[in-house]
XYZ file of C-alpha atoms in Angstrom:
609
model
C 11.773 -3.219 13.227
C 14.062 -1.534 10.676
C 12.850 1.905 11.810
C 13.719 1.138 15.417
C 17.203 0.014 14.398
C 17.772 3.195 12.395
C 16.547 5.378 15.265
C 18.852 3.464 17.613
C 21.829 4.097 15.283
C 20.932 7.816 15.086
C 20.842 8.184 18.883
C 24.070 6.181 19.222
C 25.859 8.474 16.743
C 24.466 11.513 18.488
C 25.726 10.361 21.889
C 29.178 9.539 20.426
C 29.320 13.002 18.837
C 28.449 14.755 22.109
C 31.036 12.722 24.027
C 33.760 13.581 21.466
C 32.757 17.246 21.557
C 33.024 17.366 25.360
C 36.315 15.476 25.287
C 37.874 17.903 22.811
C 36.689 20.761 24.961
C 38.396 19.265 27.994
C 41.613 18.723 26.001
C 41.636 22.327 24.833
C 40.994 23.437 28.370
C 43.837 21.230 29.594
C 46.344 22.591 27.117
C 45.233 26.171 27.492
C 48.277 28.218 28.608
C 48.225 29.477 32.156
C 47.040 33.081 32.409
C 49.517 35.445 34.134
C 48.347 38.882 35.302
C 50.671 41.600 33.932
C 50.571 45.203 35.029
C 51.207 47.865 32.369
C 53.872 50.437 33.139
C 55.496 53.240 31.166
C 59.077 53.291 29.892
C 60.258 55.602 32.681
C 59.156 53.066 35.275
C 61.029 50.406 33.337
C 64.190 52.513 33.230
C 63.969 53.106 36.994
C 63.618 49.353 37.568
C 66.780 48.803 35.466
C 68.752 51.435 37.292
C 67.732 49.906 40.629
C 68.782 46.384 39.465
C 65.242 45.142 40.172
C 64.791 43.346 36.813
C 64.975 39.529 36.861
C 63.832 38.671 33.338
C 62.870 40.525 30.161
C 60.847 38.926 27.331
C 60.447 40.753 24.045
C 57.552 39.827 21.747
C 57.198 42.216 18.808
C 56.441 45.682 20.312
C 55.570 44.243 23.718
C 58.167 43.991 26.428
C 57.272 41.764 29.415
C 59.179 42.175 32.669
C 59.511 40.038 35.745
C 60.993 41.895 38.699
C 63.051 40.435 41.491
C 60.161 41.024 43.875
C 58.001 38.708 41.641
C 55.951 41.368 39.925
C 54.871 40.930 36.287
C 54.821 44.116 34.273
C 54.886 45.121 30.627
C 55.155 48.191 28.423
C 54.947 48.859 24.664
C 57.806 50.266 22.698
C 57.696 51.617 19.226
C 57.388 48.995 16.545
C 60.590 49.834 14.655
C 62.580 50.566 17.852
C 64.733 47.889 19.516
C 65.346 47.545 23.219
C 68.971 48.609 22.662
C 67.671 51.822 21.166
C 65.636 52.390 24.296
C 68.698 51.816 26.469
C 70.801 54.228 24.370
C 68.085 56.864 24.471
C 67.951 56.728 28.255
C 71.757 56.319 28.553
C 71.661 53.149 30.590
C 75.014 51.909 31.904
C 76.283 48.994 29.814
C 77.220 47.077 32.958
C 73.598 47.042 34.084
C 72.449 45.971 30.634
C 74.850 43.043 30.494
C 73.514 41.642 33.733
C 69.922 41.499 32.385
C 68.338 38.233 31.173
C 66.727 39.136 27.849
C 64.647 36.630 25.817
C 63.218 37.244 22.384
C 59.926 35.421 21.514
C 59.701 34.654 17.754
C 56.552 32.452 18.030
C 54.059 35.250 18.340
C 52.313 34.332 15.052
C 51.952 30.675 16.157
C 50.645 31.710 19.540
C 48.158 33.906 17.813
C 46.767 30.919 15.884
C 46.856 28.407 18.750
C 45.758 30.693 21.547
C 43.301 32.986 19.798
C 42.185 31.783 16.341
C 42.063 27.973 16.873
C 40.045 28.005 20.141
C 37.471 30.167 18.409
C 37.392 28.605 14.923
C 37.482 24.918 15.910
C 34.283 24.942 18.040
C 32.498 26.889 15.270
C 33.587 24.284 12.666
C 32.577 21.469 15.006
C 29.153 22.974 15.588
C 28.628 23.467 11.844
C 29.594 19.837 11.242
C 27.150 18.722 13.942
C 24.329 20.770 12.387
C 25.021 19.295 8.931
C 25.114 15.772 10.382
C 21.862 16.242 12.249
C 20.117 17.817 9.253
C 21.196 14.881 7.084
C 19.622 12.451 9.556
C 16.470 14.541 9.768
C 16.281 14.828 5.983
C 16.654 11.031 5.721
C 13.743 10.548 8.067
C 11.773 13.248 6.310
C 12.411 11.651 2.918
C 11.176 8.343 4.332
C 8.159 10.092 5.800
C 7.255 11.613 2.458
C 7.965 8.370 0.589
C 5.654 6.134 2.641
C 3.058 6.651 -0.068
C 5.243 4.648 -2.455
C 4.502 0.958 -2.931
C 6.829 -1.724 -1.577
C 6.899 -3.349 -4.997
C 9.471 -6.099 -5.444
C 10.698 -6.783 -8.950
C 12.126 -10.058 -10.192
C 14.234 -9.625 -13.307
C 13.027 -11.595 -16.304
C 16.541 -13.004 -16.866
C 16.697 -14.275 -13.304
C 13.169 -15.678 -13.380
C 13.868 -19.377 -13.991
C 10.517 -20.795 -12.839
C 8.534 -22.340 -15.671
C 5.544 -24.638 -16.034
C 7.940 -27.595 -15.833
C 8.498 -26.785 -12.161
C 4.712 -26.847 -11.518
C 3.170 -30.307 -11.274
C -0.572 -30.876 -11.401
C -3.279 -28.292 -12.070
C -3.154 -28.967 -15.802
C -6.380 -27.057 -16.459
C -5.014 -23.990 -14.706
C -1.769 -24.204 -16.691
C -3.697 -24.455 -19.949
C -5.585 -21.246 -19.092
C -2.374 -19.477 -18.172
C -0.567 -20.591 -21.326
C -2.908 -18.294 -23.251
C -1.733 -15.418 -21.060
C 1.891 -16.313 -21.834
C 1.160 -16.468 -25.565
C -0.570 -13.093 -25.372
C 2.418 -11.478 -23.666
C 4.732 -12.911 -26.318
C 2.520 -12.322 -29.365
C 0.045 -9.605 -28.378
C -0.422 -8.355 -31.971
C -1.814 -11.722 -33.024
C -4.715 -11.215 -30.626
C -5.276 -7.478 -31.065
C -5.495 -7.923 -34.864
C -8.428 -10.236 -34.230
C -10.122 -7.576 -32.120
C -9.407 -9.431 -28.889
C -8.948 -7.238 -25.828
C -6.093 -7.634 -23.450
C -7.113 -9.597 -20.342
C -6.645 -7.138 -17.513
C -6.482 -9.539 -14.613
C -6.410 -13.195 -13.622
C -7.640 -14.328 -10.204
C -6.098 -17.514 -8.832
C -8.342 -19.172 -6.286
C -7.214 -22.118 -4.175
C -6.463 -23.381 -0.698
C -3.217 -22.348 0.964
C -0.231 -24.186 -0.479
C -1.818 -25.153 -3.803
C 0.787 -23.192 -5.805
C -0.787 -19.844 -6.632
C 2.416 -17.860 -6.260
C 4.405 -20.550 -8.041
C 2.057 -20.463 -11.027
C 2.271 -16.680 -11.241
C 6.082 -16.895 -11.269
C 5.889 -19.625 -13.922
C 3.831 -17.345 -16.173
C 6.478 -14.648 -15.904
C 9.230 -17.197 -16.501
C 7.533 -18.613 -19.576
C 6.780 -15.156 -21.028
C 10.259 -13.774 -20.052
C 8.784 -10.499 -18.804
C 9.444 -8.537 -15.594
C 7.605 -9.898 -12.571
C 6.408 -7.568 -9.810
C 5.084 -8.906 -6.550
C 3.353 -7.272 -3.601
C 1.016 -8.397 -0.810
C -2.483 -6.991 -0.387
C -1.752 -6.133 3.217
C 1.113 -3.803 2.165
C -1.333 -1.305 0.682
C -3.262 -0.534 3.826
C -1.919 1.839 6.499
C -3.522 3.729 9.352
C -3.193 7.012 7.395
C -6.050 7.802 5.023
C -4.942 7.958 1.391
C -1.687 6.018 1.780
C -3.094 2.844 0.258
C -4.514 4.687 -2.735
C -1.191 6.463 -3.206
C 0.649 3.130 -3.168
C -1.733 1.709 -5.746
C -1.034 4.664 -8.070
C 2.679 4.222 -7.570
C 2.410 0.473 -8.225
C 0.681 0.900 -11.572
C 2.957 3.790 -12.567
C 6.036 1.580 -12.048
C 4.379 -1.309 -13.899
C 3.577 0.889 -16.951
C 7.252 1.830 -17.245
C 8.167 -1.892 -17.484
C 5.346 -2.943 -19.817
C 4.878 -5.725 -20.860
C 5.025 -7.207 -17.360
C 3.147 -9.154 -14.724
C 2.039 -7.724 -11.386
C 1.256 -10.340 -8.774
C -0.877 -9.291 -5.772
C -0.857 -11.982 -3.106
C -3.729 -12.256 -0.580
C -5.806 -9.674 -2.418
C -8.699 -10.312 -0.024
C -6.772 -8.203 2.533
C -7.693 -5.113 0.497
C -10.406 -6.341 -1.892
C -13.195 -7.239 0.536
C -16.722 -6.041 -0.052
C -17.229 -2.330 0.500
C -19.714 -0.825 2.883
C -19.294 -3.363 5.674
C -16.343 -1.836 7.530
C -16.378 -0.048 10.855
C -15.928 3.443 9.417
C -18.208 3.094 6.405
C -17.264 4.177 2.906
C -14.418 6.374 4.127
C -12.428 3.450 5.489
C -8.843 3.406 4.251
C -9.152 -0.145 2.875
C -12.127 0.849 0.747
C -10.349 3.908 -0.635
C -7.488 1.619 -1.651
C -9.884 -0.794 -3.330
C -11.533 2.098 -5.221
C -8.133 3.162 -6.515
C -7.387 -0.406 -7.703
C -10.680 -0.445 -9.606
C -9.920 2.920 -11.241
C -6.384 1.914 -12.256
C -7.547 -1.371 -13.786
C -10.177 0.495 -15.774
C -7.406 2.709 -17.104
C -5.732 -0.085 -19.069
C -5.992 0.069 -22.820
C -5.125 -2.389 -25.585
C -1.607 -0.957 -25.804
C -0.819 -1.552 -22.124
C 0.563 -5.065 -21.820
C 0.189 -5.370 -18.026
C -1.401 -8.498 -16.578
C -2.541 -8.378 -12.968
C -2.465 -11.824 -11.345
C -4.040 -11.946 -7.889
C -4.294 -14.820 -5.432
C -6.790 -15.552 -2.690
C -8.271 -18.448 -0.777
C -11.368 -16.420 0.105
C -13.098 -15.509 -3.174
C -16.452 -15.314 -1.389
C -15.467 -12.121 0.464
C -14.219 -10.165 -2.579
C -16.084 -7.137 -3.861
C -18.248 -7.856 -6.894
C -16.884 -4.836 -8.741
C -13.412 -6.363 -8.556
C -14.557 -9.625 -10.140
C -16.459 -8.264 -13.091
C -15.110 -8.698 -16.650
C -12.779 -5.870 -17.579
C -10.953 -6.068 -14.274
C -10.368 -9.689 -13.387
C -11.473 -11.301 -16.621
C -10.589 -14.827 -15.591
C -10.939 -16.796 -12.400
C -8.809 -19.935 -12.289
C -9.406 -22.452 -9.518
C -6.499 -24.506 -8.228
C -7.626 -27.842 -6.773
C -5.918 -29.986 -4.202
C -3.598 -32.400 -6.046
C -4.903 -35.892 -6.705
C -2.852 -39.103 -6.482
C -1.164 -38.635 -9.843
C -0.410 -34.974 -9.197
C 0.973 -35.670 -5.718
C 3.404 -38.210 -7.148
C 4.532 -35.685 -9.776
C 4.962 -32.971 -7.104
C 7.033 -35.340 -4.971
C 9.295 -36.104 -7.916
C 9.942 -32.400 -8.475
C 10.812 -31.707 -4.827
C 12.932 -34.899 -4.679
C 15.309 -33.805 -7.459
C 17.872 -32.205 -5.143
C 17.556 -34.814 -2.381
C 19.555 -38.075 -2.127
C 16.710 -40.604 -2.102
C 17.380 -44.314 -2.014
C 16.872 -45.993 -5.377
C 14.126 -48.310 -4.153
C 12.034 -45.570 -2.577
C 8.378 -45.678 -3.701
C 6.992 -42.157 -4.143
C 3.681 -43.576 -5.337
C 3.197 -45.197 -1.909
C 3.962 -41.821 -0.323
C 1.411 -40.173 -2.615
C -1.180 -42.780 -1.611
C -0.652 -41.986 2.049
C -0.994 -38.219 1.618
C -4.577 -37.510 0.433
C -5.511 -33.905 1.080
C -1.875 -32.750 1.102
C -1.186 -29.584 -0.821
C 1.973 -28.941 -2.818
C 3.437 -26.998 0.093
C 2.639 -29.890 2.440
C 4.443 -32.329 0.181
C 7.477 -30.075 -0.024
C 7.484 -29.811 3.777
C 7.118 -33.600 3.977
C 10.307 -34.271 1.979
C 12.130 -31.497 3.825
C 11.257 -33.162 7.150
C 12.502 -36.482 5.783
C 15.797 -34.853 4.791
C 16.157 -33.272 8.227
C 15.413 -36.616 9.901
C 18.053 -38.401 7.803
C 20.703 -35.723 8.350
C 20.087 -35.633 12.113
C 21.139 -39.280 12.423
C 24.103 -38.863 10.029
C 22.621 -40.863 7.140
C 23.777 -40.305 3.570
C 20.463 -41.064 1.885
C 16.748 -40.662 2.596
C 14.942 -43.972 3.089
C 11.321 -44.979 2.655
C 10.882 -45.146 6.395
C 12.164 -41.569 6.782
C 9.521 -40.303 4.382
C 6.668 -42.342 5.908
C 7.659 -41.205 9.380
C 7.608 -37.609 8.165
C 4.015 -38.032 6.963
C 2.880 -38.645 10.496
C 5.043 -35.802 11.769
C 3.381 -33.387 9.338
C -0.088 -34.700 10.133
C 0.113 -35.072 13.912
C 3.412 -33.593 15.042
C 6.657 -35.167 16.206
C 6.680 -38.222 18.425
C 6.765 -37.282 22.101
C 9.591 -39.547 23.249
C 9.639 -37.986 26.708
C 5.944 -38.732 27.201
C 5.992 -42.328 28.482
C 2.545 -43.829 29.108
C 1.910 -45.835 32.242
C 0.881 -49.470 31.821
C -2.771 -48.564 32.510
C -2.768 -45.668 30.032
C -0.947 -47.784 27.454
C -3.581 -50.513 27.721
C -6.384 -47.984 27.529
C -4.894 -46.301 24.443
C -4.301 -49.681 22.741
C -7.949 -50.709 23.219
C -9.168 -47.282 22.123
C -7.188 -47.307 18.851
C -8.026 -50.980 18.243
C -11.676 -50.034 18.455
C -11.245 -47.451 15.658
C -9.319 -49.946 13.508
C -11.749 -52.900 13.877
C -14.841 -50.812 13.187
C -13.107 -49.184 10.179
C -12.065 -52.607 8.854
C -15.472 -54.304 8.998
C -17.691 -51.427 7.811
C -17.801 -51.496 4.003
C -17.798 -47.747 3.372
C -14.890 -46.776 5.616
C -11.402 -45.855 4.386
C -8.718 -48.517 4.610
C -6.697 -48.832 7.816
C -3.023 -48.196 6.998
C -1.470 -47.931 10.442
C -2.260 -48.098 14.170
C 0.054 -46.605 16.780
C 0.034 -45.834 20.475
C 3.115 -43.575 20.219
C 2.113 -40.099 21.398
C 2.227 -37.410 18.731
C 1.194 -33.842 19.246
C -1.907 -33.825 21.437
C -2.858 -37.424 20.572
C -1.932 -40.347 22.829
C -2.300 -42.666 19.821
C -3.778 -42.648 16.333
C -5.302 -44.805 13.604
C -4.399 -43.831 10.056
C -7.308 -44.388 7.609
C -6.727 -43.587 3.942
C -9.019 -44.033 0.922
C -8.121 -46.597 -1.744
C -9.456 -44.313 -4.470
C -9.892 -40.586 -4.253
C -13.466 -39.470 -4.754
C -15.038 -36.050 -4.316
C -18.625 -37.257 -3.872
C -19.666 -39.395 -0.909
C -22.914 -41.096 0.058
C -24.806 -40.850 3.330
C -23.704 -44.415 4.166
C -20.050 -43.368 3.826
C -20.521 -40.563 6.308
C -22.401 -42.697 8.841
C -19.817 -45.543 8.582
C -17.049 -42.943 9.043
C -18.838 -41.605 12.119
C -19.101 -45.175 13.462
C -15.371 -45.674 12.951
C -14.672 -42.403 14.795
C -16.935 -43.561 17.650
C -15.124 -46.910 17.835
C -12.819 -45.772 20.665
C -15.721 -44.333 22.681
C -17.746 -47.553 22.240
C -14.799 -49.669 23.478
C -14.470 -47.521 26.600
C -18.168 -47.728 27.422
C -19.038 -51.298 26.344
C -15.734 -53.179 26.928
C -13.584 -51.326 29.465
C -16.610 -50.227 31.481
C -15.516 -46.652 32.132
C -15.361 -43.387 30.198
C -12.473 -40.899 29.972
C -11.807 -37.532 28.383
C -9.849 -39.246 25.595
C -12.681 -39.442 23.011
C -13.617 -35.729 23.380
C -12.129 -34.797 20.025
C -13.817 -37.827 18.400
C -17.194 -36.697 19.733
C -16.578 -33.201 18.372
C -15.817 -34.583 14.882
C -18.919 -36.811 14.946
C -21.161 -33.946 15.991
C -19.824 -31.633 13.253
C -20.244 -34.317 10.591
C -23.806 -35.149 11.727
C -24.732 -31.458 11.542
C -23.337 -31.183 8.023
C -25.397 -34.232 6.983
C -28.573 -32.504 8.190
C -27.871 -28.790 7.614
C -25.749 -28.759 4.456
C -26.030 -32.086 2.604
C -29.844 -32.425 2.721
C -29.594 -36.098 3.765
C -32.292 -36.021 6.447
C -35.399 -38.189 5.964
C -37.697 -35.845 7.903
C -36.623 -32.444 6.682
C -37.196 -30.634 3.406
C -34.124 -30.986 1.137
C -32.619 -27.538 1.676
C -29.758 -25.960 3.576
C -30.369 -24.616 7.067
C -28.543 -21.672 8.552
C -27.074 -18.737 6.637
C -23.469 -17.821 7.266
C -22.812 -14.119 7.836
C -19.242 -12.900 7.568
C -18.247 -10.270 10.127
C -15.422 -8.632 8.168
C -14.149 -6.238 10.777
C -14.103 -8.919 13.478
C -12.466 -11.578 11.320
C -15.010 -14.350 11.994
C -18.444 -15.530 10.917
C -21.755 -16.385 12.516
C -24.676 -18.503 11.414
C -28.090 -16.920 11.162
C -31.009 -19.135 12.095
C -33.281 -18.933 9.067
C -35.771 -21.528 10.334
C -38.386 -21.835 13.047
C -37.991 -23.215 16.573
C -40.060 -26.253 15.530
C -37.630 -26.959 12.701
C -34.741 -26.448 15.084
C -36.127 -29.201 17.318
C -36.476 -31.498 14.307
C -32.857 -30.789 13.347
C -31.707 -31.698 16.849
C -33.699 -34.927 16.702
C -32.262 -35.825 13.288
C -28.688 -35.170 14.441
C -29.303 -37.445 17.460
C -30.803 -40.191 15.257
C -27.783 -40.158 12.905
C -25.255 -40.269 15.764
C -27.182 -43.107 17.494
C -27.235 -45.041 14.202
C -23.456 -44.694 13.917
C -23.039 -45.699 17.571
C -25.112 -48.873 17.123
C -23.103 -49.884 14.067
C -19.858 -49.522 15.982
C -21.289 -51.307 19.047
C -22.442 -54.337 17.042
C -19.005 -54.778 15.435
C -17.114 -54.355 18.721
C -19.282 -56.870 20.603
C -19.169 -59.342 17.743
C -15.368 -59.164 17.497
C -14.483 -58.920 21.183
C -11.775 -61.620 20.993
C -10.204 -59.994 17.951
C -10.196 -56.687 19.819
C -8.317 -58.254 22.744
C -5.774 -59.848 20.401
C -5.160 -56.648 18.448
C -4.801 -54.598 21.634
C -2.310 -57.055 23.183
C -0.130 -56.973 20.051
C -0.321 -53.202 19.975
C 0.768 -53.002 23.647
C 3.897 -55.047 22.816
C 4.803 -53.496 19.473
C 3.284 -49.988 19.825
C 2.827 -49.822 16.031
C 1.042 -52.075 13.538
C 1.320 -51.483 9.794
C -1.306 -52.223 7.134
C 0.032 -55.611 6.049
C 0.306 -56.996 9.581
C -3.098 -55.591 10.489
C -4.730 -57.365 7.544
C -3.099 -60.698 8.560
C -4.468 -60.335 12.100
C -7.937 -59.638 10.740
C -7.810 -62.731 8.494
C -7.021 -65.005 11.419
C -10.392 -64.304 12.934
């Protein structure tokens, strides 16, 4: 985009220059004195013209005498340089009476005319052309310099004095921070480690989902160590020209060595660090040449080079093994999704510069945001601030924050999308089915909210959140969750008596979960406890496929097991819906009137049964 703008400016300047050049030419042509044709005569002819009283005007300019006769002829002759016209008259004995009747004019501006009429019209275009050539060559040299500098890295440096991010600004990931504190101590007190024979850690690989704070942690390390911080993206190395990426890598490490000790942060290193030998053009692919150069440069570090390479990725499985071996990336630090305690701490950090009401409960917000990353939580509070400011409020309320949770999860409420009475009733029964099944099954997450307000692509939604965060789940949990997801479909089929396209996304989720139970979790009663299907990454196409590493007979058994699990979940949901038909009607009618039911009110309705 910048190149297009510069080219546009160049052409614009060029057009302006040409227009000015043409304009000046027209001006000079306009002011060019009119050319009069003079005929040269000798002095005798001039004397005869005087004697015959045929002279109308005489103009003397240096040694040139111009004559205009009474019959409108223009003539001229040259006299001697040191001789005056009076001397000519005396020599030829012209009558004084004839001389006195002549109109004689002396031109003293011959030198000026010489400059304006002869020198300037010649010199000015030459100067203008020279200026144009210099201007054009400067533009070309600028482009040429850029062309020859595209092998330099687009390395961005953050001054250590301006780097104010520290570990205090990073909440959660305590284990990761403990690992990185050793890196900080090494940058500050490297001799303490080298005296013990410890080698400098060449690289640290930060692995985590998007938004977990990989870049923030890298900045915090630089801030704590008070060293220069360089940052570059993996995608900035690779160009269509062979050798450019490798050249940029060399330039990157050359710049870093000059600023040692320092930290070089490479974001999204998987863009250039993928496994070699799987690209379209084989080992000569530009990306692989770039990766080879990174490996060579990292091997070139010695114990006196205090450069730490911190790289970030959310796809460690696709990285080349040579990149991960000790001596290059010596440490791999995993950043987990924040738990309840960490989410509350992250919210407090991002709430520092926002006018929250005093009674706002950030712990409640943290409870409602399982699975949210640090970036999601920052976006959540930002949305709450935008919501408050849009309605001219001075502070952010609890309701603003809770409303923003649903906006981040599902999208903004579609106020213009008004459901008809029939669709509203259908959506209310559908969501009530999810809520009732989720409430009565013991292994389901707690129902926190039910709404039939359209958000995003959903006509309504039921918000289920776990009471306690756990990372290990039983087969019963998954089947109860599937039953809760099928609750809306069961209501349509068993209560309303007709099916719609509404539960299509629910059916997709149930199918995916049932396949994971059989293929990945080893929870089938009829299959050997193993994983089925081998994922194969297609690097150059950007997607993956699953290889079938089992027989057709096993494939049929897998299909049967998936069907059995889904039918089990369906029967569980069906039994609860039929058993609590009156409660379903009551909940749906309240939902039609109110459109939204919160956790406390929902629990009261359930207790009245």
